[in-house]
Short mmCIF file of C-alpha atoms and ligand atoms in Angstrom, two decimals:
data_model
loop_
_atom_site.label_atom_id
_atom_site.label_comp_id
_atom_site.label_asym_id
_atom_site.label_seq_id
_atom_site.Cartn_x
_atom_site.Cartn_y
_atom_site.Cartn_z
CA MET C 1 85.94 -84.34 12.66
CA PRO C 2 86.23 -84.56 16.47
CA GLY C 3 83.72 -82.74 18.61
CA ARG C 4 80.74 -83.22 16.33
CA PRO C 5 77.77 -83.76 18.67
CA LEU C 6 75.77 -86.98 18.54
CA ILE C 7 72.10 -86.18 17.88
CA GLY C 8 69.56 -88.93 18.53
CA ILE C 9 66.52 -89.07 16.25
CA PRO C 10 63.78 -91.62 17.03
CA LEU C 11 62.35 -93.49 14.05
CA GLN C 12 58.78 -93.95 12.83
CA THR C 13 57.11 -97.36 12.38
CA TYR C 14 56.01 -98.29 8.86
CA PRO C 15 53.76 -101.36 9.10
CA ALA C 16 54.38 -104.36 6.86
CA VAL C 17 52.90 -104.30 3.37
CA PRO C 18 51.87 -107.94 2.78
CA GLY C 19 53.54 -109.41 -0.28
CA GLU C 20 55.85 -106.40 -0.61
CA ARG C 21 58.01 -105.78 2.49
CA PRO C 22 58.19 -106.39 6.24
CA ALA C 23 57.56 -103.67 8.84
CA LEU C 24 60.22 -100.93 8.80
CA TRP C 25 61.53 -98.24 11.10
CA GLY C 26 62.58 -95.12 9.23
CA ILE C 27 62.60 -91.34 9.05
CA GLY C 28 62.66 -88.74 6.28
CA ARG C 29 66.20 -88.38 5.01
CA SER C 30 66.02 -84.57 4.99
CA TYR C 31 66.20 -84.55 8.83
CA LEU C 32 69.38 -86.64 8.81
CA GLU C 33 70.89 -84.62 5.96
CA ALA C 34 70.12 -81.34 7.74
CA LEU C 35 71.79 -82.59 10.95
CA ALA C 36 74.93 -83.78 9.13
CA ARG C 37 75.09 -80.58 7.06
CA HIS C 38 75.10 -78.53 10.26
CA GLY C 39 77.89 -80.48 11.92
CA ALA C 40 76.11 -83.22 13.88
CA VAL C 41 76.50 -86.99 13.84
CA PRO C 42 72.89 -88.17 13.38
CA LEU C 43 72.03 -91.29 15.40
CA PRO C 44 68.75 -92.97 14.37
CA ILE C 45 67.02 -94.50 17.41
CA PRO C 46 64.70 -97.50 16.90
CA PRO C 47 61.55 -97.29 19.08
CA LEU C 48 62.25 -100.54 20.97
CA ALA C 49 59.68 -99.79 23.66
CA SER C 50 59.79 -103.32 25.08
CA ASP C 51 63.39 -102.71 26.26
CA PRO C 52 63.10 -99.56 28.42
CA GLU C 53 66.77 -99.71 29.47
CA LEU C 54 67.68 -98.73 25.90
CA ALA C 55 66.08 -95.29 26.25
CA ARG C 56 68.29 -94.60 29.24
CA LEU C 57 71.40 -95.82 27.43
CA TYR C 58 70.63 -93.73 24.36
CA ALA C 59 69.87 -90.68 26.53
CA GLU C 60 73.24 -91.04 28.28
CA ARG C 61 75.15 -91.18 25.01
CA ILE C 62 73.48 -88.52 22.88
CA ASP C 63 74.28 -84.81 23.12
CA GLY C 64 70.88 -83.70 21.84
CA LEU C 65 67.49 -85.07 20.79
CA LEU C 66 65.70 -84.28 17.52
CA LEU C 67 62.00 -85.16 17.48
CA ALA C 68 60.87 -85.45 13.87
CA GLY C 69 57.50 -85.40 12.12
CA GLY C 70 55.27 -88.45 11.76
CA SER C 71 52.14 -90.11 13.06
CA ASP C 72 49.58 -88.52 15.35
CA ILE C 73 50.24 -88.92 19.08
CA ALA C 74 47.85 -91.25 20.93
CA PRO C 75 45.26 -88.93 22.59
CA THR C 76 45.38 -91.11 25.72
CA ARG C 77 48.85 -89.61 26.23
CA TYR C 78 47.18 -86.27 26.97
CA GLY C 79 44.09 -87.69 28.61
CA GLU C 80 41.50 -87.22 25.85
CA PRO C 81 39.19 -89.66 24.09
CA VAL C 82 40.12 -90.45 20.49
CA ARG C 83 38.15 -88.36 17.98
CA ALA C 84 37.08 -89.84 14.65
CA GLN C 85 39.41 -87.49 12.77
CA CYS C 86 42.54 -88.52 14.68
CA GLY C 87 44.99 -90.22 12.32
CA ALA C 88 47.15 -93.34 12.61
CA ILE C 89 49.23 -93.60 15.77
CA ASP C 90 52.61 -95.21 16.60
CA PRO C 91 52.38 -96.24 20.28
CA GLU C 92 55.94 -97.57 20.53
CA ARG C 93 57.34 -94.33 19.14
CA ASP C 94 55.16 -92.31 21.56
CA ALA C 95 56.50 -94.35 24.50
CA VAL C 96 60.17 -94.10 23.55
CA GLU C 97 60.04 -90.42 22.65
CA LEU C 98 58.23 -89.41 25.85
CA GLU C 99 60.81 -91.30 27.92
CA LEU C 100 63.71 -89.79 25.96
CA VAL C 101 62.38 -86.24 26.41
CA ARG C 102 62.14 -86.79 30.16
CA LEU C 103 65.66 -88.22 30.43
CA VAL C 104 67.33 -85.74 28.06
CA ARG C 105 65.67 -82.72 29.69
CA ASP C 106 66.65 -83.98 33.15
CA ALA C 107 70.23 -84.11 31.89
CA GLY C 108 69.99 -80.54 30.56
CA LYS C 109 70.63 -81.60 26.96
CA PRO C 110 69.06 -79.79 23.97
CA VAL C 111 65.74 -80.89 22.45
CA PHE C 112 64.46 -79.72 19.06
CA GLY C 113 60.96 -80.76 17.95
CA ILE C 114 59.64 -80.50 14.41
CA CYS C 115 55.91 -80.83 13.56
CA ARG C 116 54.84 -83.98 15.49
CA GLY C 117 58.06 -83.42 17.45
CA MET C 118 56.83 -80.03 18.68
CA GLN C 119 53.51 -81.63 19.63
CA LEU C 120 55.34 -84.48 21.42
CA LEU C 121 57.39 -81.96 23.39
CA ASN C 122 54.17 -80.21 24.43
CA VAL C 123 52.52 -83.49 25.49
CA ALA C 124 55.69 -84.53 27.36
CA CYS C 125 55.28 -81.32 29.39
CA GLY C 126 51.62 -82.05 30.17
CA GLY C 127 50.06 -80.09 27.31
CA THR C 128 47.23 -81.13 24.98
CA LEU C 129 46.59 -81.15 21.22
CA TYR C 130 43.85 -80.46 18.74
CA GLN C 131 43.43 -83.91 17.19
CA ASP C 132 42.21 -82.37 13.95
CA ILE C 133 42.32 -78.64 13.19
CA PRO C 134 39.52 -78.49 10.55
CA SER C 135 36.93 -80.19 12.78
CA GLN C 136 37.97 -78.57 16.08
CA VAL C 137 38.96 -75.07 14.92
CA PRO C 138 36.62 -74.43 11.98
CA ALA C 139 37.77 -70.81 11.55
CA ALA C 140 41.42 -71.86 11.11
CA LEU C 141 43.31 -71.61 7.83
CA LYS C 142 44.12 -74.75 5.87
CA HIS C 143 47.27 -76.26 7.47
CA ASP C 144 46.96 -79.75 6.02
CA TYR C 145 49.15 -79.54 2.90
CA THR C 146 50.01 -83.23 3.25
CA ALA C 147 50.63 -85.87 0.59
CA LYS C 148 47.32 -87.43 1.68
CA GLN C 149 45.64 -84.23 0.53
CA GLY C 150 47.50 -84.32 -2.79
CA HIS C 151 50.30 -81.87 -1.90
CA THR C 152 53.75 -83.22 -2.67
CA ASP C 153 55.94 -80.08 -2.71
CA ARG C 154 57.18 -79.74 0.84
CA THR C 155 58.77 -76.37 0.06
CA ASP C 156 55.39 -74.71 -0.61
CA SER C 157 54.88 -72.11 2.11
CA PRO C 158 51.14 -71.40 2.23
CA HIS C 159 50.96 -69.32 5.41
CA ASP C 160 53.15 -66.97 7.45
CA VAL C 161 54.18 -67.24 11.06
CA THR C 162 54.72 -64.28 13.34
CA VAL C 163 57.59 -64.91 15.74
CA LYS C 164 57.25 -63.37 19.19
CA PRO C 165 59.98 -60.82 19.97
CA GLY C 166 62.29 -61.66 22.85
CA THR C 167 62.05 -65.43 22.34
CA LYS C 168 64.87 -67.85 21.53
CA LEU C 169 63.12 -68.43 18.19
CA SER C 170 63.31 -64.72 17.32
CA ALA C 171 66.99 -64.63 18.32
CA ILE C 172 67.64 -67.52 15.92
CA LEU C 173 65.50 -66.47 12.94
CA GLY C 174 66.30 -62.81 13.23
CA SER C 175 63.02 -61.31 12.06
CA THR C 176 59.42 -61.61 13.05
CA LEU C 177 57.48 -62.73 9.94
CA HIS C 178 58.28 -65.87 7.92
CA PRO C 179 56.40 -67.79 5.22
CA VAL C 180 56.41 -71.50 6.19
CA ASN C 181 55.34 -74.88 4.89
CA SER C 182 52.41 -76.46 6.70
CA ILE C 183 52.11 -80.24 6.65
CA HIS C 184 49.96 -80.98 9.70
CA HIS C 185 46.33 -81.49 10.72
CA GLN C 186 46.97 -81.41 14.48
CA ALA C 187 48.20 -78.53 16.63
CA VAL C 188 49.01 -77.49 20.18
CA LYS C 189 45.84 -76.75 22.21
CA ASP C 190 46.83 -76.18 25.87
CA LEU C 191 50.50 -75.42 26.44
CA GLY C 192 52.52 -77.74 28.66
CA ARG C 193 54.15 -76.67 31.92
CA ASP C 194 57.07 -74.30 31.58
CA LEU C 195 56.54 -73.76 27.86
CA LEU C 196 55.68 -70.57 26.04
CA ALA C 197 54.32 -70.03 22.55
CA SER C 198 56.96 -68.38 20.35
CA ALA C 199 55.20 -68.27 16.96
CA PHE C 200 51.67 -68.11 15.63
CA ALA C 201 49.94 -68.56 12.27
CA PRO C 202 47.61 -65.69 11.24
CA ASP C 203 44.64 -67.72 12.59
CA GLY C 204 46.20 -68.03 16.05
CA ILE C 205 47.34 -71.65 15.67
CA VAL C 206 50.56 -72.12 17.69
CA GLU C 207 53.51 -72.68 15.35
CA GLY C 208 56.41 -72.47 17.80
CA ILE C 209 57.02 -73.38 21.47
CA GLU C 210 60.05 -73.19 23.74
CA SER C 211 61.18 -73.32 27.34
CA PRO C 212 61.57 -69.92 29.03
CA GLY C 213 65.11 -70.59 30.31
CA PRO C 214 68.47 -70.44 28.51
CA GLU C 215 68.52 -74.17 27.64
CA PHE C 216 67.77 -75.20 24.03
CA VAL C 217 64.27 -76.70 24.26
CA LEU C 218 62.37 -75.57 21.21
CA GLY C 219 59.77 -76.76 18.73
CA VAL C 220 58.39 -75.56 15.42
CA GLN C 221 55.22 -76.72 13.71
CA TRP C 222 56.63 -76.29 10.20
CA HIS C 223 59.39 -78.28 8.47
CA PRO C 224 62.66 -76.29 8.32
CA GLU C 225 64.53 -79.40 7.08
CA ASP C 226 62.67 -79.09 3.78
CA LEU C 227 63.24 -75.31 3.44
CA LEU C 228 67.05 -75.15 3.63
CA ASP C 229 67.39 -74.23 -0.06
CA ALA C 230 64.19 -72.19 -0.47
CA GLN C 231 64.72 -70.22 2.75
CA PRO C 232 68.36 -70.50 3.89
CA GLN C 233 67.62 -68.70 7.18
CA MET C 234 65.82 -71.89 8.30
CA GLY C 235 69.25 -73.52 8.51
CA ARG C 236 69.91 -71.33 11.54
CA LEU C 237 67.52 -73.52 13.54
CA PHE C 238 69.71 -76.57 12.95
CA ALA C 239 72.91 -74.55 13.43
CA ALA C 240 71.69 -73.24 16.80
CA PHE C 241 70.52 -76.69 17.92
CA VAL C 242 73.74 -78.46 16.90
CA SER C 243 75.81 -75.66 18.43
CA ALA C 244 73.92 -75.99 21.74
CA ALA C 245 74.54 -79.76 21.68
CA GLY C 246 78.17 -79.22 20.65
CA ASN C 247 78.80 -76.94 23.59
CA ARG C 248 78.28 -80.00 25.77
CA VAL C 249 80.78 -82.21 23.87
MN1 MN F 1 50.70 -74.55 9.82
#
């Protein structure tokens, strides 16, 4: 199928398990399946941070960048000391993703961030994060429906988000209130430059961010890639992203 846009998706580091397997780079298959299902050619990008020329070469070739979920971002990336509750980090992935966001945005290509990816987009724009919602925002709802906490059904949607009218996100999702899954313990604190908050949980936690201009630069804190069957309207996020990237092919 000619004209299908090439969407880069940086991978996560999985350290070696002695006696079982070497270190791996990988990403949840539902991201790759969602991209292919919506007309993209997914291109996994290994976080080879020691070869910075690669980021430039990938950025030149891809038509859009998908930032997926994963490890916590190193707090030094937003100028804060590491709190005890901050989780495992993936410094090579941080480095490659931050460089890719800079290059891809400079080229005017679409960026879509999911969960950690939304947080990465915020940090790339100079914003900051709550390293751990329960300890830093005690009045917040529970957002941490992670496997670590014993939750394995990624389609469970424990809280709603209210989407701000007039945003790109509201144009894509079509209505203002959506139940969403919530598989995160960090969140956006201070917004980055030239970003606006487009969705909020009932406790005020930011669940969506985007650029104010017409370009597709958008992030969501929930996981639409795991809701395509339970809530088909979430597919519109991938359709809009792939379409924006395809318009450049
Ligand atoms: Mn949440």
